[in-house]
CSV table of C-alpha atoms in Angstrom, one decimal:
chain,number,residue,atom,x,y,z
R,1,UNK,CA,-7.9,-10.0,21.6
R,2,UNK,CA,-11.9,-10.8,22.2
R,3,UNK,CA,-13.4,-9.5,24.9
R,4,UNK,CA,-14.9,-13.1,26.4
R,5,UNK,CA,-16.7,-11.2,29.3
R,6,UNK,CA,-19.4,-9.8,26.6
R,7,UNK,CA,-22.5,-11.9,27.1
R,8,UNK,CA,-22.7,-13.1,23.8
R,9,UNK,CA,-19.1,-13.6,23.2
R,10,UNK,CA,-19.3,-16.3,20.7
R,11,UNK,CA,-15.4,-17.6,19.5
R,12,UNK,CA,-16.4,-18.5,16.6
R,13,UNK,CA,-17.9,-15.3,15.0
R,14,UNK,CA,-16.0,-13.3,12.7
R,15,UNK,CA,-14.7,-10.0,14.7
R,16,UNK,CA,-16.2,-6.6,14.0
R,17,UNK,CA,-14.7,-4.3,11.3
R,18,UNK,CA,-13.1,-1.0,13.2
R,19,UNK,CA,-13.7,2.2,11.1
R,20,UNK,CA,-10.1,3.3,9.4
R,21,UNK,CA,-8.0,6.6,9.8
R,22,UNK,CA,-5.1,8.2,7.8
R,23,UNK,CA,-2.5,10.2,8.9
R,24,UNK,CA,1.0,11.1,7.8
R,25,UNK,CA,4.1,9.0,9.2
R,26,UNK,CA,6.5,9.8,10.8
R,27,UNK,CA,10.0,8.5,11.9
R,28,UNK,CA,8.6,6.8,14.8
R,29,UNK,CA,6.6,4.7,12.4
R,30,UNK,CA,9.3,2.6,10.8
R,31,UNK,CA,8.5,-0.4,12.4
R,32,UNK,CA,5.2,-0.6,12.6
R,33,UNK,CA,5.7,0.2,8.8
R,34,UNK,CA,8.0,-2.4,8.6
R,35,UNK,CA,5.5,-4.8,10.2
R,36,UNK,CA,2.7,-3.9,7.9
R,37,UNK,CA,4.5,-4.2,4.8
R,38,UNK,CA,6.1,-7.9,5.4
R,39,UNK,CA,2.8,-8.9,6.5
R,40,UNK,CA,0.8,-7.4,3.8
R,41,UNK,CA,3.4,-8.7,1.1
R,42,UNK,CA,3.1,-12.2,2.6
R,43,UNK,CA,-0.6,-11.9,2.1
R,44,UNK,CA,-0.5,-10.4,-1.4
R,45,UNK,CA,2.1,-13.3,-2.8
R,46,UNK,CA,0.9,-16.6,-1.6
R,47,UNK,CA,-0.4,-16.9,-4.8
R,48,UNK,CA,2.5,-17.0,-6.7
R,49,UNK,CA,6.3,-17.1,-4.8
R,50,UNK,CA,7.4,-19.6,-2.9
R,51,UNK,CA,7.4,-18.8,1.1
R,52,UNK,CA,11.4,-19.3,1.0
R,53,UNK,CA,11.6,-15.5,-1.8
R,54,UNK,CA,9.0,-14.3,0.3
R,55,UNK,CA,11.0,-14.4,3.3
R,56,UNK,CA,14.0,-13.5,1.7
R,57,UNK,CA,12.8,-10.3,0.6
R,58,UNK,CA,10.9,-9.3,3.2
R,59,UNK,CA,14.1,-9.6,5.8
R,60,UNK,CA,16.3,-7.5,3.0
R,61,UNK,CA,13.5,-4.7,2.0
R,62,UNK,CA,10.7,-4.9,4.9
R,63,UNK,CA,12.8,-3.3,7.9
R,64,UNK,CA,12.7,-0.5,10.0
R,65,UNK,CA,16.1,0.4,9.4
R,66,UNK,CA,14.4,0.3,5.3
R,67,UNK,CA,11.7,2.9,6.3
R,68,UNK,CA,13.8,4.7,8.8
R,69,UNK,CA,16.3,5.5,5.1
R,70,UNK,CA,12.8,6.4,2.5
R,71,UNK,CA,11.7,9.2,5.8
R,72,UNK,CA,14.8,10.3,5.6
R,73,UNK,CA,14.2,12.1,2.6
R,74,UNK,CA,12.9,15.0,1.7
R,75,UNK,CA,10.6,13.4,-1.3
R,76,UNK,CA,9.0,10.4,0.8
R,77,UNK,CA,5.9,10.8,1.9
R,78,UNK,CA,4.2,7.9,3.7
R,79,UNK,CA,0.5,7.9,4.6
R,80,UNK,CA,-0.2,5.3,7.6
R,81,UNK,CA,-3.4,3.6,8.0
R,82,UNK,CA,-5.0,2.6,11.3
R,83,UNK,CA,-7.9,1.2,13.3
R,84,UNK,CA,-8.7,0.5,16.9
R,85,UNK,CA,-6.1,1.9,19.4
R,86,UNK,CA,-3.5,3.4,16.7
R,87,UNK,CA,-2.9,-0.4,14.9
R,88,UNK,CA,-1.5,0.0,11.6
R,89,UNK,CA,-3.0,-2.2,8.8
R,90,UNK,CA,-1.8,-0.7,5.5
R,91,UNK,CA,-0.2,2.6,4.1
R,92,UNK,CA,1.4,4.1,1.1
R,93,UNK,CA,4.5,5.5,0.3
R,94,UNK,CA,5.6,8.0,-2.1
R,95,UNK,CA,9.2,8.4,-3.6
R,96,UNK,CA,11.7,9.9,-5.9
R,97,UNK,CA,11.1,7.5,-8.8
R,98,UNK,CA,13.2,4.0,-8.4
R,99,UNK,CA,11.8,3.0,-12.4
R,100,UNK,CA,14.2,2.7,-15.4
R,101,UNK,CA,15.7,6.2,-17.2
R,102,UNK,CA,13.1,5.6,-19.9
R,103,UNK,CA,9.8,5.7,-17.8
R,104,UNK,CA,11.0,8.3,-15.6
R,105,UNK,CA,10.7,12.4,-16.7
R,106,UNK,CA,11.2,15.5,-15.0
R,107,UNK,CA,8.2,15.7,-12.3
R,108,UNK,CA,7.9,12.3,-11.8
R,109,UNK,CA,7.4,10.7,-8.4
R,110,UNK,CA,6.4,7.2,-7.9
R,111,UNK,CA,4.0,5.5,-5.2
R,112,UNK,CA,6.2,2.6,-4.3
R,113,UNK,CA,3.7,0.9,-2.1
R,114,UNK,CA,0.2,0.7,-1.6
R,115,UNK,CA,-1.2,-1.8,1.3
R,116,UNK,CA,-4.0,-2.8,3.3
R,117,UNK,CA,-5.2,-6.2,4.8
R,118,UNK,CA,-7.8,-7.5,2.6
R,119,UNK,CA,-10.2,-7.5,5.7
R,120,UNK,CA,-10.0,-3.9,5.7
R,121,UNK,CA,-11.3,-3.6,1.8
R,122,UNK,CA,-14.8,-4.0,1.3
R,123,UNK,CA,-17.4,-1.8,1.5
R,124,UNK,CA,-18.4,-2.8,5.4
R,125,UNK,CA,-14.8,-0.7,6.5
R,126,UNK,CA,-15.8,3.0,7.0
R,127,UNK,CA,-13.4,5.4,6.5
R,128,UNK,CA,-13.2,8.4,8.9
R,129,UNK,CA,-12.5,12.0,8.5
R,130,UNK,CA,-10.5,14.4,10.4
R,131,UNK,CA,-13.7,14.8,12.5
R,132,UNK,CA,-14.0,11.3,12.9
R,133,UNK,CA,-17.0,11.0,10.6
R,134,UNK,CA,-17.5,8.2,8.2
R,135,UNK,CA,-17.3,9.5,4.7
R,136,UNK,CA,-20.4,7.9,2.5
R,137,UNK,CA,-19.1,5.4,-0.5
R,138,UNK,CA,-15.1,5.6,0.2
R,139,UNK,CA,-13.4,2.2,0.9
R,140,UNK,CA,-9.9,1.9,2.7
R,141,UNK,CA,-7.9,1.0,-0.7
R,142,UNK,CA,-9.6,4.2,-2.3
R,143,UNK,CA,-8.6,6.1,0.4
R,144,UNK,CA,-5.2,5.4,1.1
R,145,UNK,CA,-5.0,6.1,-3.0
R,146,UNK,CA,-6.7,9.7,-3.0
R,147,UNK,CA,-4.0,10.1,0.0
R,148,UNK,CA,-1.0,9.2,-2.4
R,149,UNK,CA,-2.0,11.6,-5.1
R,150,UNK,CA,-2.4,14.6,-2.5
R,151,UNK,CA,1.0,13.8,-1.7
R,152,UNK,CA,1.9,13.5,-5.3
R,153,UNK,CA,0.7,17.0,-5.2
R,154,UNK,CA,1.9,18.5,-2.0
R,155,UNK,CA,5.3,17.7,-3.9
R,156,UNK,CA,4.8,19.6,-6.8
R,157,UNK,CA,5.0,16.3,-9.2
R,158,UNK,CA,3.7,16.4,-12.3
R,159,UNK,CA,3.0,12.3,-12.6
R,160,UNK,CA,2.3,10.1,-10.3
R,161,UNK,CA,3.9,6.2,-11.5
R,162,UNK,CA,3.4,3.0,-9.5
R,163,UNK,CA,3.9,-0.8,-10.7
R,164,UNK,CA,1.6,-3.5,-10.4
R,165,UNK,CA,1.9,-7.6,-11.1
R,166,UNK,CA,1.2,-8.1,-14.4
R,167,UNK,CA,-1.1,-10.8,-13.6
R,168,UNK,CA,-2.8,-8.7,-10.5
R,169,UNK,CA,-5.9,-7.7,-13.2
R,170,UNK,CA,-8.0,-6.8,-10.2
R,171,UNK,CA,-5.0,-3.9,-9.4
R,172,UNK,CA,-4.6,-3.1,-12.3
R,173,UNK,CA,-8.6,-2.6,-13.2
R,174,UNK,CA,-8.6,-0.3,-10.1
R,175,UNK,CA,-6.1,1.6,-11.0
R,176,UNK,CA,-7.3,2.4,-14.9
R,177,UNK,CA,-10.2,3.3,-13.2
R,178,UNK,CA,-8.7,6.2,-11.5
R,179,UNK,CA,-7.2,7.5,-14.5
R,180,UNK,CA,-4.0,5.7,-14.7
R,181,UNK,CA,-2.4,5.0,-18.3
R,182,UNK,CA,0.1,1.5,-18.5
R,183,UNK,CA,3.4,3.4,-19.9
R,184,UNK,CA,6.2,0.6,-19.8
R,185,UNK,CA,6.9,-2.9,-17.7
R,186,UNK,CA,9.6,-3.9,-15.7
R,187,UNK,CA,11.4,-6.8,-14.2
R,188,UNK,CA,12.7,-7.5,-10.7
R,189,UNK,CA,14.1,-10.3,-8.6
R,190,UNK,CA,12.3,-11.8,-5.1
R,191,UNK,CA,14.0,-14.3,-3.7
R,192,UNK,CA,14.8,-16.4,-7.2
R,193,UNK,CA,12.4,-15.8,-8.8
R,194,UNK,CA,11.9,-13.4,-11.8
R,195,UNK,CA,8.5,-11.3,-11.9
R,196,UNK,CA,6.8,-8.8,-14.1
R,197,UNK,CA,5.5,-5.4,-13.2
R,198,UNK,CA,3.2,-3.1,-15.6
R,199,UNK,CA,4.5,0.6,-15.1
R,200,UNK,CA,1.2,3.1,-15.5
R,201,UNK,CA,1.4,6.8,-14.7
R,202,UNK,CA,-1.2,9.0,-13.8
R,203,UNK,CA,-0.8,12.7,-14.9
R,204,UNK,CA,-1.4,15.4,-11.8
């Protein structure tokens, strides 16, 4: 909420930009997770599903009781991003690999979501360190993707694979960018309608 006792409060000004931290979740998270990821699927889909699929696989895969299951195991990982006073506004979560048998190898692990509000992308968002230090040239959607490779890592995996739209080409540039290879495609149902993933991999 905006603070209208400021002396030049003015309503119709676009809000500041709070600095972003990382940090691991934990149980406690799964709704705010939950939250997050219904909100930042909504956002990412307008473009293309209708609001009825949207809703319909947000209620059936966006739940607590849905993250509660992934922390669960020993495999997840799930790396929370934040501003302000502890707000989540993206994360990404790391799994044992939910891809066909014949994209999947021994080592693999996949990073089954990456989000973050759009506000929080550009170049004006700082991202902090543990010292709560803004680190020079790092936006939040790099960020929260170094944060799923280190947990790649921390996991012993030897690639890391994610999907993307097939028709998301600014994903999927930011992804080749960072090294990652397209190694298959798959296909998956929201709501009624059919879409298109491309599978890359990057190797750890």
């Amino acid at each position: 909420m905006s603070d209208t006792s400021k002396p030049n409060y003015n309503p119709l000004a676009p809000p500041e930009v709070e600095p972003l931290t990382l940090r691991a979740a934990t149980p406690a998270d799964a709704p705010a997770l939950a939250l997050v990821g219904a909100a930042t699927f909504l956002e990412a889909y307008t473009w293309m599903l209708p609001g009825p699929d949207i809703l319909a696989f947000c209620a059936e895969h966006q739940t607590a009781a849905a993250y509660a299951k992934y922390l669960a195991q020993p495999t997840t990982r799930i790396t929370l991003a934040q501003t302000g006073a502890d707000v989540p506004v993206g994360f990404t979560m790391v799994v044992t690999p939910e891809l066909s048998a014949d994209i999947v190898r021994p080592g693999d692990i996949e990073l089954k979501r990456i989000y973050l509000f759009s506000r929080f992308r550009s170049s004006a968002t700082p991202v902090l360190n543990d010292a709560g230090k803004p680190i020079p040239g790092l936006r939040g959607g790099q960020a929260l993707l170094n944060a799923a490779i280190a947990d790649a890592r921390s996991l012993s995996a030897k690639r890391l694979l994610l999907g993307t739209n097939a028709g998301n080409e600014r994903a999927i540039a930011f992804y080749r960018r960072n090294g990652f290879v397209e190694v298959g495609t798959r296909t998956f149902i929201v709501g009624n309608q059919h879409c298109c993933d491309l599978i890359f991999a990057l190797t750890l």
